[in-house]
PDB file of C-alpha atoms in Angstrom:
ATOM      1  CA  UNK I   1      40.287 -38.101 -57.817  1.00 83.00           C
ATOM      2  CA  UNK I   2      43.726 -36.616 -57.305  1.00 87.00           C
ATOM      3  CA  UNK I   3      42.724 -35.317 -53.880  1.00 93.00           C
ATOM      4  CA  UNK I   4      41.220 -38.685 -52.988  1.00 89.00           C
ATOM      5  CA  UNK I   5      44.389 -40.574 -53.938  1.00 85.00           C
ATOM      6  CA  UNK I   6      46.521 -38.064 -52.067  1.00 88.00           C
ATOM      7  CA  UNK I   7      44.371 -38.391 -48.956  1.00 88.00           C
ATOM      8  CA  UNK I   8      44.506 -42.193 -49.073  1.00 87.00           C
ATOM      9  CA  UNK I   9      48.279 -42.096 -49.444  1.00 87.00           C
ATOM     10  CA  UNK I  10      48.610 -39.872 -46.376  1.00 87.00           C
ATOM     11  CA  UNK I  11      46.354 -42.124 -44.300  1.00 85.00           C
ATOM     12  CA  UNK I  12      48.041 -45.329 -45.470  1.00 82.00           C
ATOM     13  CA  UNK I  13      51.663 -44.311 -45.136  1.00 79.00           C
ATOM     14  CA  UNK I  14      51.843 -41.741 -42.418  1.00 72.00           C
ATOM     15  CA  UNK I  15      48.503 -41.358 -40.735  1.00 64.00           C
ATOM     16  CA  UNK I  16      45.858 -43.815 -39.683  1.00 69.00           C
ATOM     17  CA  UNK I  17      45.687 -46.809 -42.102  1.00 69.00           C
ATOM     18  CA  UNK I  18      42.455 -48.045 -40.518  1.00 73.00           C
ATOM     19  CA  UNK I  19      40.683 -44.939 -41.874  1.00 78.00           C
ATOM     20  CA  UNK I  20      41.916 -45.426 -45.448  1.00 80.00           C
ATOM     21  CA  UNK I  21      39.463 -46.676 -48.077  1.00 84.00           C
ATOM     22  CA  UNK I  22      42.250 -47.667 -50.466  1.00 86.00           C
ATOM     23  CA  UNK I  23      45.594 -49.209 -49.570  1.00 85.00           C
ATOM     24  CA  UNK I  24      47.897 -47.438 -52.008  1.00 86.00           C
ATOM     25  CA  UNK I  25      50.749 -49.774 -51.047  1.00 86.00           C
ATOM     26  CA  UNK I  26      49.166 -52.410 -53.284  1.00 89.00           C
ATOM     27  CA  UNK I  27      50.167 -50.351 -56.329  1.00 89.00           C
ATOM     28  CA  UNK I  28      53.793 -51.260 -55.633  1.00 88.00           C
ATOM     29  CA  UNK I  29      52.868 -54.742 -56.955  1.00 90.00           C
ATOM     30  CA  UNK I  30      53.593 -54.585 -60.684  1.00 90.00           C
ATOM     31  CA  UNK I  31      50.879 -56.989 -61.800  1.00 89.00           C
ATOM     32  CA  UNK I  32      48.273 -55.170 -59.708  1.00 92.00           C
ATOM     33  CA  UNK I  33      49.300 -51.673 -60.809  1.00 92.00           C
ATOM     34  CA  UNK I  34      49.677 -52.434 -64.510  1.00 92.00           C
ATOM     35  CA  UNK I  35      46.690 -54.775 -64.503  1.00 91.00           C
ATOM     36  CA  UNK I  36      44.421 -52.036 -63.172  1.00 92.00           C
ATOM     37  CA  UNK I  37      45.704 -49.602 -65.789  1.00 92.00           C
ATOM     38  CA  UNK I  38      44.887 -52.160 -68.485  1.00 92.00           C
ATOM     39  CA  UNK I  39      41.481 -52.793 -66.872  1.00 92.00           C
ATOM     40  CA  UNK I  40      40.673 -49.071 -67.003  1.00 92.00           C
ATOM     41  CA  UNK I  41      41.621 -48.822 -70.672  1.00 92.00           C
ATOM     42  CA  UNK I  42      39.705 -51.990 -71.564  1.00 91.00           C
ATOM     43  CA  UNK I  43      36.630 -50.667 -69.782  1.00 90.00           C
ATOM     44  CA  UNK I  44      36.675 -47.611 -72.055  1.00 91.00           C
ATOM     45  CA  UNK I  45      35.860 -49.743 -75.076  1.00 90.00           C
ATOM     46  CA  UNK I  46      34.205 -52.832 -73.680  1.00 87.00           C
ATOM     47  CA  UNK I  47      30.619 -51.809 -72.965  1.00 85.00           C
ATOM     48  CA  UNK I  48      30.091 -48.299 -74.339  1.00 87.00           C
ATOM     49  CA  UNK I  49      28.790 -49.545 -77.688  1.00 90.00           C
ATOM     50  CA  UNK I  50      25.976 -51.444 -75.945  1.00 89.00           C
ATOM     51  CA  UNK I  51      24.527 -48.107 -74.814  1.00 91.00           C
ATOM     52  CA  UNK I  52      23.813 -46.968 -78.390  1.00 94.00           C
ATOM     53  CA  UNK I  53      23.428 -50.224 -80.289  1.00 95.00           C
ATOM     54  CA  UNK I  54      19.722 -50.707 -79.350  1.00 95.00           C
ATOM     55  CA  UNK I  55      18.967 -47.220 -80.709  1.00 95.00           C
ATOM     56  CA  UNK I  56      20.395 -48.148 -84.088  1.00 96.00           C
ATOM     57  CA  UNK I  57      18.600 -51.500 -84.123  1.00 97.00           C
ATOM     58  CA  UNK I  58      15.217 -49.905 -83.414  1.00 96.00           C
ATOM     59  CA  UNK I  59      15.270 -46.619 -85.291  1.00 96.00           C
ATOM     60  CA  UNK I  60      17.431 -47.539 -88.286  1.00 96.00           C
ATOM     61  CA  UNK I  61      16.742 -51.241 -88.838  1.00 96.00           C
ATOM     62  CA  UNK I  62      13.164 -51.014 -87.588  1.00 94.00           C
ATOM     63  CA  UNK I  63      13.416 -53.582 -84.791  1.00 96.00           C
ATOM     64  CA  UNK I  64      10.890 -53.521 -81.981  1.00 95.00           C
ATOM     65  CA  UNK I  65      12.160 -53.122 -78.424  1.00 94.00           C
ATOM     66  CA  UNK I  66      11.806 -56.873 -77.900  1.00 96.00           C
ATOM     67  CA  UNK I  67      13.611 -57.673 -81.149  1.00 96.00           C
ATOM     68  CA  UNK I  68      16.440 -55.297 -80.218  1.00 95.00           C
ATOM     69  CA  UNK I  69      16.798 -57.098 -76.891  1.00 94.00           C
ATOM     70  CA  UNK I  70      16.834 -60.478 -78.628  1.00 96.00           C
ATOM     71  CA  UNK I  71      19.498 -59.180 -81.028  1.00 95.00           C
ATOM     72  CA  UNK I  72      21.820 -58.708 -78.050  1.00 95.00           C
ATOM     73  CA  UNK I  73      21.325 -62.291 -76.826  1.00 96.00           C
ATOM     74  CA  UNK I  74      24.369 -63.537 -78.840  1.00 96.00           C
ATOM     75  CA  UNK I  75      26.564 -61.404 -76.552  1.00 95.00           C
ATOM     76  CA  UNK I  76      25.239 -63.259 -73.520  1.00 94.00           C
ATOM     77  CA  UNK I  77      25.511 -66.653 -75.237  1.00 96.00           C
ATOM     78  CA  UNK I  78      29.103 -66.019 -76.296  1.00 95.00           C
ATOM     79  CA  UNK I  79      30.029 -64.782 -72.824  1.00 93.00           C
ATOM     80  CA  UNK I  80      28.370 -67.821 -71.210  1.00 93.00           C
ATOM     81  CA  UNK I  81      30.209 -70.262 -73.485  1.00 93.00           C
ATOM     82  CA  UNK I  82      33.585 -68.561 -73.004  1.00 92.00           C
ATOM     83  CA  UNK I  83      33.211 -68.251 -69.228  1.00 85.00           C
ATOM     84  CA  UNK I  84      32.464 -71.956 -68.963  1.00 86.00           C
ATOM     85  CA  UNK I  85      35.368 -72.896 -71.222  1.00 88.00           C
ATOM     86  CA  UNK I  86      37.935 -70.630 -69.545  1.00 83.00           C
ATOM     87  CA  UNK I  87      38.218 -72.598 -66.305  1.00 81.00           C
ATOM     88  CA  UNK I  88      38.977 -76.033 -67.858  1.00 85.00           C
ATOM     89  CA  UNK I  89      41.478 -74.275 -70.135  1.00 86.00           C
ATOM     90  CA  UNK I  90      43.295 -72.736 -67.164  1.00 79.00           C
ATOM     91  CA  UNK I  91      45.483 -75.840 -66.780  1.00 81.00           C
ATOM     92  CA  UNK I  92      46.853 -75.386 -70.299  1.00 86.00           C
ATOM     93  CA  UNK I  93      46.517 -71.662 -71.022  1.00 86.00           C
ATOM     94  CA  UNK I  94      47.749 -69.027 -68.590  1.00 89.00           C
ATOM     95  CA  UNK I  95      45.132 -66.550 -67.315  1.00 88.00           C
ATOM     96  CA  UNK I  96      46.913 -63.665 -69.024  1.00 91.00           C
ATOM     97  CA  UNK I  97      46.868 -65.589 -72.302  1.00 92.00           C
ATOM     98  CA  UNK I  98      43.116 -66.083 -71.969  1.00 92.00           C
ATOM     99  CA  UNK I  99      42.626 -62.384 -71.274  1.00 93.00           C
ATOM    100  CA  UNK I 100      44.605 -61.483 -74.378  1.00 94.00           C
ATOM    101  CA  UNK I 101      42.650 -63.949 -76.496  1.00 94.00           C
ATOM    102  CA  UNK I 102      39.414 -62.496 -75.137  1.00 94.00           C
ATOM    103  CA  UNK I 103      40.492 -58.958 -75.929  1.00 95.00           C
ATOM    104  CA  UNK I 104      41.466 -59.987 -79.455  1.00 96.00           C
ATOM    105  CA  UNK I 105      37.987 -61.473 -79.932  1.00 96.00           C
ATOM    106  CA  UNK I 106      36.424 -58.271 -78.601  1.00 95.00           C
ATOM    107  CA  UNK I 107      38.374 -56.301 -81.196  1.00 96.00           C
ATOM    108  CA  UNK I 108      37.131 -58.663 -83.915  1.00 96.00           C
ATOM    109  CA  UNK I 109      33.542 -58.212 -82.760  1.00 96.00           C
ATOM    110  CA  UNK I 110      33.643 -54.435 -82.306  1.00 96.00           C
ATOM    111  CA  UNK I 111      35.560 -53.741 -85.509  1.00 96.00           C
ATOM    112  CA  UNK I 112      33.327 -56.220 -87.320  1.00 96.00           C
ATOM    113  CA  UNK I 113      30.253 -54.337 -86.117  1.00 96.00           C
ATOM    114  CA  UNK I 114      31.712 -51.122 -87.470  1.00 94.00           C
ATOM    115  CA  UNK I 115      32.425 -52.757 -90.830  1.00 95.00           C
ATOM    116  CA  UNK I 116      29.103 -54.560 -91.369  1.00 95.00           C
ATOM    117  CA  UNK I 117      26.870 -51.717 -90.130  1.00 95.00           C
ATOM    118  CA  UNK I 118      24.504 -50.608 -92.880  1.00 95.00           C
ATOM    119  CA  UNK I 119      20.953 -49.340 -93.113  1.00 94.00           C
ATOM    120  CA  UNK I 120      19.895 -52.840 -94.221  1.00 94.00           C
ATOM    121  CA  UNK I 121      22.290 -55.073 -92.245  1.00 95.00           C
ATOM    122  CA  UNK I 122      20.899 -58.647 -92.019  1.00 95.00           C
ATOM    123  CA  UNK I 123      20.257 -59.995 -88.536  1.00 95.00           C
ATOM    124  CA  UNK I 124      22.648 -62.918 -88.946  1.00 96.00           C
ATOM    125  CA  UNK I 125      25.666 -60.686 -89.611  1.00 96.00           C
ATOM    126  CA  UNK I 126      24.903 -58.661 -86.482  1.00 96.00           C
ATOM    127  CA  UNK I 127      24.447 -61.863 -84.463  1.00 96.00           C
ATOM    128  CA  UNK I 128      27.784 -63.219 -85.722  1.00 97.00           C
ATOM    129  CA  UNK I 129      29.870 -60.212 -84.729  1.00 97.00           C
ATOM    130  CA  UNK I 130      28.069 -59.864 -81.384  1.00 96.00           C
ATOM    131  CA  UNK I 131      28.682 -63.548 -80.656  1.00 97.00           C
ATOM    132  CA  UNK I 132      32.411 -63.046 -81.300  1.00 96.00           C
ATOM    133  CA  UNK I 133      32.301 -59.983 -79.046  1.00 96.00           C
ATOM    134  CA  UNK I 134      30.524 -62.000 -76.340  1.00 95.00           C
ATOM    135  CA  UNK I 135      33.172 -64.728 -76.473  1.00 96.00           C
ATOM    136  CA  UNK I 136      35.816 -62.066 -75.964  1.00 94.00           C
ATOM    137  CA  UNK I 137      33.985 -60.535 -73.017  1.00 93.00           C
ATOM    138  CA  UNK I 138      33.595 -63.973 -71.449  1.00 92.00           C
ATOM    139  CA  UNK I 139      37.265 -64.892 -71.657  1.00 92.00           C
ATOM    140  CA  UNK I 140      38.535 -61.475 -70.605  1.00 90.00           C
ATOM    141  CA  UNK I 141      36.085 -61.007 -67.734  1.00 83.00           C
ATOM    142  CA  UNK I 142      36.522 -64.516 -66.336  1.00 78.00           C
ATOM    143  CA  UNK I 143      40.283 -64.198 -65.947  1.00 85.00           C
ATOM    144  CA  UNK I 144      41.167 -60.516 -65.633  1.00 87.00           C
ATOM    145  CA  UNK I 145      40.551 -60.505 -61.877  1.00 86.00           C
ATOM    146  CA  UNK I 146      42.858 -63.508 -61.442  1.00 86.00           C
ATOM    147  CA  UNK I 147      45.550 -61.704 -63.418  1.00 89.00           C
ATOM    148  CA  UNK I 148      45.257 -58.457 -61.459  1.00 91.00           C
ATOM    149  CA  UNK I 149      45.175 -60.172 -58.039  1.00 89.00           C
ATOM    150  CA  UNK I 150      47.757 -62.868 -58.797  1.00 87.00           C
ATOM    151  CA  UNK I 151      50.474 -61.325 -56.589  1.00 89.00           C
ATOM    152  CA  UNK I 152      48.314 -59.459 -54.087  1.00 88.00           C
ATOM    153  CA  UNK I 153      48.869 -60.722 -50.504  1.00 87.00           C
ATOM    154  CA  UNK I 154      46.069 -62.939 -49.279  1.00 85.00           C
ATOM    155  CA  UNK I 155      45.071 -60.660 -46.412  1.00 84.00           C
ATOM    156  CA  UNK I 156      44.610 -57.818 -48.928  1.00 83.00           C
ATOM    157  CA  UNK I 157      42.587 -59.795 -51.476  1.00 86.00           C
ATOM    158  CA  UNK I 158      39.318 -58.059 -50.556  1.00 87.00           C
ATOM    159  CA  UNK I 159      40.908 -54.622 -50.798  1.00 87.00           C
ATOM    160  CA  UNK I 160      42.547 -55.499 -54.123  1.00 90.00           C
ATOM    161  CA  UNK I 161      39.343 -56.914 -55.572  1.00 90.00           C
ATOM    162  CA  UNK I 162      37.424 -53.768 -54.617  1.00 91.00           C
ATOM    163  CA  UNK I 163      40.015 -51.515 -56.234  1.00 91.00           C
ATOM    164  CA  UNK I 164      40.055 -53.630 -59.397  1.00 91.00           C
ATOM    165  CA  UNK I 165      36.262 -53.467 -59.607  1.00 91.00           C
ATOM    166  CA  UNK I 166      36.337 -49.684 -59.140  1.00 91.00           C
ATOM    167  CA  UNK I 167      38.859 -49.312 -61.985  1.00 92.00           C
ATOM    168  CA  UNK I 168      36.667 -51.439 -64.234  1.00 91.00           C
ATOM    169  CA  UNK I 169      33.511 -49.467 -63.416  1.00 93.00           C
ATOM    170  CA  UNK I 170      35.335 -46.168 -63.895  1.00 93.00           C
ATOM    171  CA  UNK I 171      36.560 -47.273 -67.305  1.00 93.00           C
ATOM    172  CA  UNK I 172      33.060 -48.410 -68.306  1.00 93.00           C
ATOM    173  CA  UNK I 173      31.494 -45.119 -67.206  1.00 94.00           C
ATOM    174  CA  UNK I 174      34.071 -43.063 -69.087  1.00 94.00           C
ATOM    175  CA  UNK I 175      33.735 -45.324 -72.130  1.00 93.00           C
ATOM    176  CA  UNK I 176      29.961 -44.875 -72.227  1.00 94.00           C
ATOM    177  CA  UNK I 177      30.442 -41.103 -71.996  1.00 95.00           C
ATOM    178  CA  UNK I 178      33.019 -41.066 -74.798  1.00 95.00           C
ATOM    179  CA  UNK I 179      31.204 -43.423 -77.167  1.00 95.00           C
ATOM    180  CA  UNK I 180      27.748 -41.912 -76.751  1.00 95.00           C
ATOM    181  CA  UNK I 181      29.241 -38.464 -77.322  1.00 95.00           C
ATOM    182  CA  UNK I 182      30.995 -39.708 -80.472  1.00 95.00           C
ATOM    183  CA  UNK I 183      27.803 -41.419 -81.663  1.00 96.00           C
ATOM    184  CA  UNK I 184      25.494 -38.425 -81.251  1.00 95.00           C
ATOM    185  CA  UNK I 185      28.084 -35.956 -82.523  1.00 95.00           C
ATOM    186  CA  UNK I 186      28.544 -38.062 -85.657  1.00 95.00           C
ATOM    187  CA  UNK I 187      24.777 -38.459 -86.031  1.00 94.00           C
ATOM    188  CA  UNK I 188      24.143 -34.721 -85.842  1.00 92.00           C
ATOM    189  CA  UNK I 189      27.015 -33.629 -88.076  1.00 92.00           C
ATOM    190  CA  UNK I 190      26.420 -36.254 -90.763  1.00 92.00           C
ATOM    191  CA  UNK I 191      22.679 -35.597 -90.782  1.00 91.00           C
ATOM    192  CA  UNK I 192      23.170 -31.860 -91.239  1.00 88.00           C
ATOM    193  CA  UNK I 193      25.650 -32.548 -94.030  1.00 86.00           C
ATOM    194  CA  UNK I 194      23.273 -35.016 -95.685  1.00 83.00           C
ATOM    195  CA  UNK I 195      20.304 -32.679 -95.451  1.00 82.00           C
ATOM    196  CA  UNK I 196      22.398 -29.885 -96.895  1.00 74.00           C
ATOM    197  CA  UNK I 197      22.307 -31.753-100.201  1.00 64.00           C
ATOM    198  CA  UNK I 198      18.510 -31.961-100.187  1.00 58.00           C
ATOM    199  CA  UNK I 199      17.914 -28.364-101.169  1.00 55.00           C
ATOM    200  CA  UNK I 200      16.071 -29.511-104.292  1.00 50.00           C
ATOM    201  CA  UNK I 201      13.643 -31.404-102.030  1.00 53.00           C
ATOM    202  CA  UNK I 202      12.218 -28.122-100.807  1.00 58.00           C
ATOM    203  CA  UNK I 203      14.183 -27.771 -97.545  1.00 62.00           C
ATOM    204  CA  UNK I 204      14.951 -24.245 -96.402  1.00 63.00           C
ATOM    205  CA  UNK I 205      18.360 -23.237 -95.097  1.00 62.00           C
ATOM    206  CA  UNK I 206      17.257 -23.540 -91.468  1.00 66.00           C
ATOM    207  CA  UNK I 207      15.497 -26.907 -91.746  1.00 75.00           C
ATOM    208  CA  UNK I 208      18.602 -29.188 -91.826  1.00 74.00           C
ATOM    209  CA  UNK I 209      19.663 -27.925 -88.409  1.00 80.00           C
ATOM    210  CA  UNK I 210      16.136 -28.189 -87.046  1.00 86.00           C
ATOM    211  CA  UNK I 211      15.704 -31.757 -88.247  1.00 87.00           C
ATOM    212  CA  UNK I 212      19.160 -32.720 -86.985  1.00 87.00           C
ATOM    213  CA  UNK I 213      18.302 -31.420 -83.519  1.00 89.00           C
ATOM    214  CA  UNK I 214      14.969 -33.251 -83.577  1.00 91.00           C
ATOM    215  CA  UNK I 215      16.618 -36.575 -84.420  1.00 93.00           C
ATOM    216  CA  UNK I 216      19.527 -36.272 -81.991  1.00 93.00           C
ATOM    217  CA  UNK I 217      17.429 -34.913 -79.118  1.00 93.00           C
ATOM    218  CA  UNK I 218      15.021 -37.842 -79.511  1.00 93.00           C
ATOM    219  CA  UNK I 219      17.924 -40.338 -79.783  1.00 92.00           C
ATOM    220  CA  UNK I 220      16.540 -41.361 -83.182  1.00 92.00           C
ATOM    221  CA  UNK I 221      12.897 -41.803 -82.159  1.00 94.00           C
ATOM    222  CA  UNK I 222      11.880 -38.981 -84.537  1.00 93.00           C
ATOM    223  CA  UNK I 223      12.915 -41.062 -87.556  1.00 94.00           C
ATOM    224  CA  UNK I 224       9.679 -43.065 -87.575  1.00 92.00           C
ATOM    225  CA  UNK I 225       7.338 -40.066 -87.675  1.00 92.00           C
ATOM    226  CA  UNK I 226       9.522 -38.421 -90.325  1.00 91.00           C
ATOM    227  CA  UNK I 227       9.381 -41.565 -92.477  1.00 91.00           C
ATOM    228  CA  UNK I 228       5.594 -41.700 -92.183  1.00 91.00           C
ATOM    229  CA  UNK I 229       5.162 -38.502 -94.238  1.00 89.00           C
ATOM    230  CA  UNK I 230       6.259 -38.447 -97.896  1.00 88.00           C
ATOM    231  CA  UNK I 231       7.502 -34.867 -97.583  1.00 83.00           C
ATOM    232  CA  UNK I 232       9.989 -35.774 -94.842  1.00 86.00           C
ATOM    233  CA  UNK I 233      10.797 -39.348 -95.921  1.00 89.00           C
ATOM    234  CA  UNK I 234      14.150 -38.211 -97.439  1.00 88.00           C
ATOM    235  CA  UNK I 235      15.034 -36.716 -94.049  1.00 90.00           C
ATOM    236  CA  UNK I 236      14.345 -40.080 -92.389  1.00 93.00           C
ATOM    237  CA  UNK I 237      16.560 -41.842 -94.920  1.00 93.00           C
ATOM    238  CA  UNK I 238      19.371 -39.372 -94.264  1.00 92.00           C
ATOM    239  CA  UNK I 239      18.923 -39.867 -90.509  1.00 94.00           C
ATOM    240  CA  UNK I 240      19.187 -43.658 -90.835  1.00 96.00           C
ATOM    241  CA  UNK I 241      22.377 -43.274 -92.848  1.00 95.00           C
ATOM    242  CA  UNK I 242      23.822 -40.832 -90.298  1.00 95.00           C
ATOM    243  CA  UNK I 243      22.922 -43.135 -87.383  1.00 96.00           C
ATOM    244  CA  UNK I 244      24.621 -46.029 -89.158  1.00 96.00           C
ATOM    245  CA  UNK I 245      27.742 -43.916 -89.575  1.00 96.00           C
ATOM    246  CA  UNK I 246      27.592 -43.190 -85.853  1.00 95.00           C
ATOM    247  CA  UNK I 247      27.550 -46.932 -85.094  1.00 96.00           C
ATOM    248  CA  UNK I 248      30.505 -47.432 -87.443  1.00 96.00           C
ATOM    249  CA  UNK I 249      32.509 -44.700 -85.736  1.00 96.00           C
ATOM    250  CA  UNK I 250      31.533 -45.941 -82.267  1.00 95.00           C
ATOM    251  CA  UNK I 251      32.461 -49.543 -83.050  1.00 95.00           C
ATOM    252  CA  UNK I 252      35.871 -48.557 -84.410  1.00 96.00           C
ATOM    253  CA  UNK I 253      36.594 -46.246 -81.468  1.00 96.00           C
ATOM    254  CA  UNK I 254      35.624 -49.004 -79.026  1.00 95.00           C
ATOM    255  CA  UNK I 255      37.836 -51.472 -80.885  1.00 96.00           C
ATOM    256  CA  UNK I 256      40.693 -48.955 -80.706  1.00 96.00           C
ATOM    257  CA  UNK I 257      40.362 -48.670 -76.930  1.00 95.00           C
ATOM    258  CA  UNK I 258      40.388 -52.448 -76.542  1.00 95.00           C
ATOM    259  CA  UNK I 259      43.491 -52.639 -78.760  1.00 96.00           C
ATOM    260  CA  UNK I 260      45.197 -50.153 -76.410  1.00 95.00           C
ATOM    261  CA  UNK I 261      44.133 -52.329 -73.476  1.00 93.00           C
ATOM    262  CA  UNK I 262      45.549 -55.385 -75.229  1.00 94.00           C
ATOM    263  CA  UNK I 263      48.845 -53.570 -75.716  1.00 94.00           C
ATOM    264  CA  UNK I 264      48.807 -52.522 -72.051  1.00 93.00           C
ATOM    265  CA  UNK I 265      48.657 -56.182 -70.981  1.00 92.00           C
ATOM    266  CA  UNK I 266      52.260 -56.499 -72.194  1.00 91.00           C
ATOM    267  CA  UNK I 267      53.250 -54.679 -68.976  1.00 88.00           C
ATOM    268  CA  UNK I 268      51.570 -57.300 -66.762  1.00 88.00           C
ATOM    269  CA  UNK I 269      53.823 -60.084 -65.457  1.00 81.00           C
ATOM    270  CA  UNK I 270      52.383 -63.415 -66.529  1.00 68.00           C
ATOM    271  CA  UNK I 271      51.384 -66.341 -64.309  1.00 63.00           C
ATOM    272  CA  UNK I 272      52.034 -69.856 -65.690  1.00 59.00           C
ATOM    273  CA  UNK I 273      49.071 -71.999 -66.632  1.00 59.00           C
ATOM    274  CA  UNK I 274      47.743 -73.990 -63.714  1.00 55.00           C
ATOM    275  CA  UNK I 275      49.714 -71.940 -61.199  1.00 51.00           C
ATOM    276  CA  UNK I 276      47.985 -70.296 -58.298  1.00 46.00           C
ATOM    277  CA  UNK I 277      48.744 -66.917 -56.885  1.00 44.00           C
ATOM    278  CA  UNK I 278      51.990 -66.688 -54.980  1.00 43.00           C
ATOM    279  CA  UNK I 279      51.621 -66.943 -51.234  1.00 43.00           C
ATOM    280  CA  UNK I 280      51.977 -63.825 -49.217  1.00 45.00           C
ATOM    281  CA  UNK I 281      55.706 -63.581 -48.423  1.00 41.00           C
ATOM    282  CA  UNK I 282      55.178 -61.040 -45.682  1.00 43.00           C
ATOM    283  CA  UNK I 283      54.044 -62.208 -42.276  1.00 40.00           C
ATOM    284  CA  UNK I 284      50.652 -61.184 -41.022  1.00 41.00           C
ATOM    285  CA  UNK I 285      50.480 -58.325 -38.617  1.00 44.00           C
ATOM    286  CA  UNK I 286      51.350 -59.615 -35.119  1.00 41.00           C
ATOM    287  CA  UNK I 287      48.583 -59.889 -32.610  1.00 42.00           C
ATOM    288  CA  UNK I 288      48.817 -57.570 -29.628  1.00 46.00           C
ATOM    289  CA  UNK I 289      50.529 -59.049 -26.594  1.00 47.00           C
ATOM    290  CA  UNK I 290      48.196 -60.701 -24.140  1.00 47.00           C
ATOM    291  CA  UNK I 291      48.494 -59.658 -20.511  1.00 46.00           C
TER     292      UNK I 291
END
């Protein structure tokens, strides 16, 4: 990435700008530069939890694949409602204010998920926190592009939009990597610790590690077969508890990233409600002289 940025800077400033994939001059615009930094940080926490949540729903709470999918519908409903409401609100609430409200709702949803997660969490509590999370995603997603591109010259809007999208996707990819690593690390370590206390259940010294590997390597799918046999039912119970702890840790980490993104928005210059992006103050490149 460092070599890529360096190469683009050379092409843009001193070489052949037509060959550059990224116009680094746009980062001299404060709202664009700081907005993309905030977008990257927000992406770290915004969608990573969705990668592991269906595993917990199916293998800890016993949902079917269809039920796990339906459990995520409140995210889509909340996002749909917020996206529709954000545009009428734009005449009264500045885009940056809507983004901040959305991020605050995401924190409520993600932290709430971490707090209500249990091996017997009722469906309505999960739906409630995911709906709040969806509202946050809807408000933040609908307006963050307007905030980042507010002061980008019109002739560079396509370039700016592409860069902003790349920052968002990079943050999401890194967030999924971080949160899934935290989830499975927590699952494995807590399961080994929990099984270590089951020595009176007839487990040998090597079996806690073996069962922990079986559960983590199967992403939790081994819990069902373990629960089906009375001899290994305590192992399944310990695995469900460990997976729930992983969801708690993942939700709180995701909420922490979004909080950092919310703090980072303080560096973004605001645009008044109802105001459009400032016109490009610089003249367009002159056309070549006609013979």
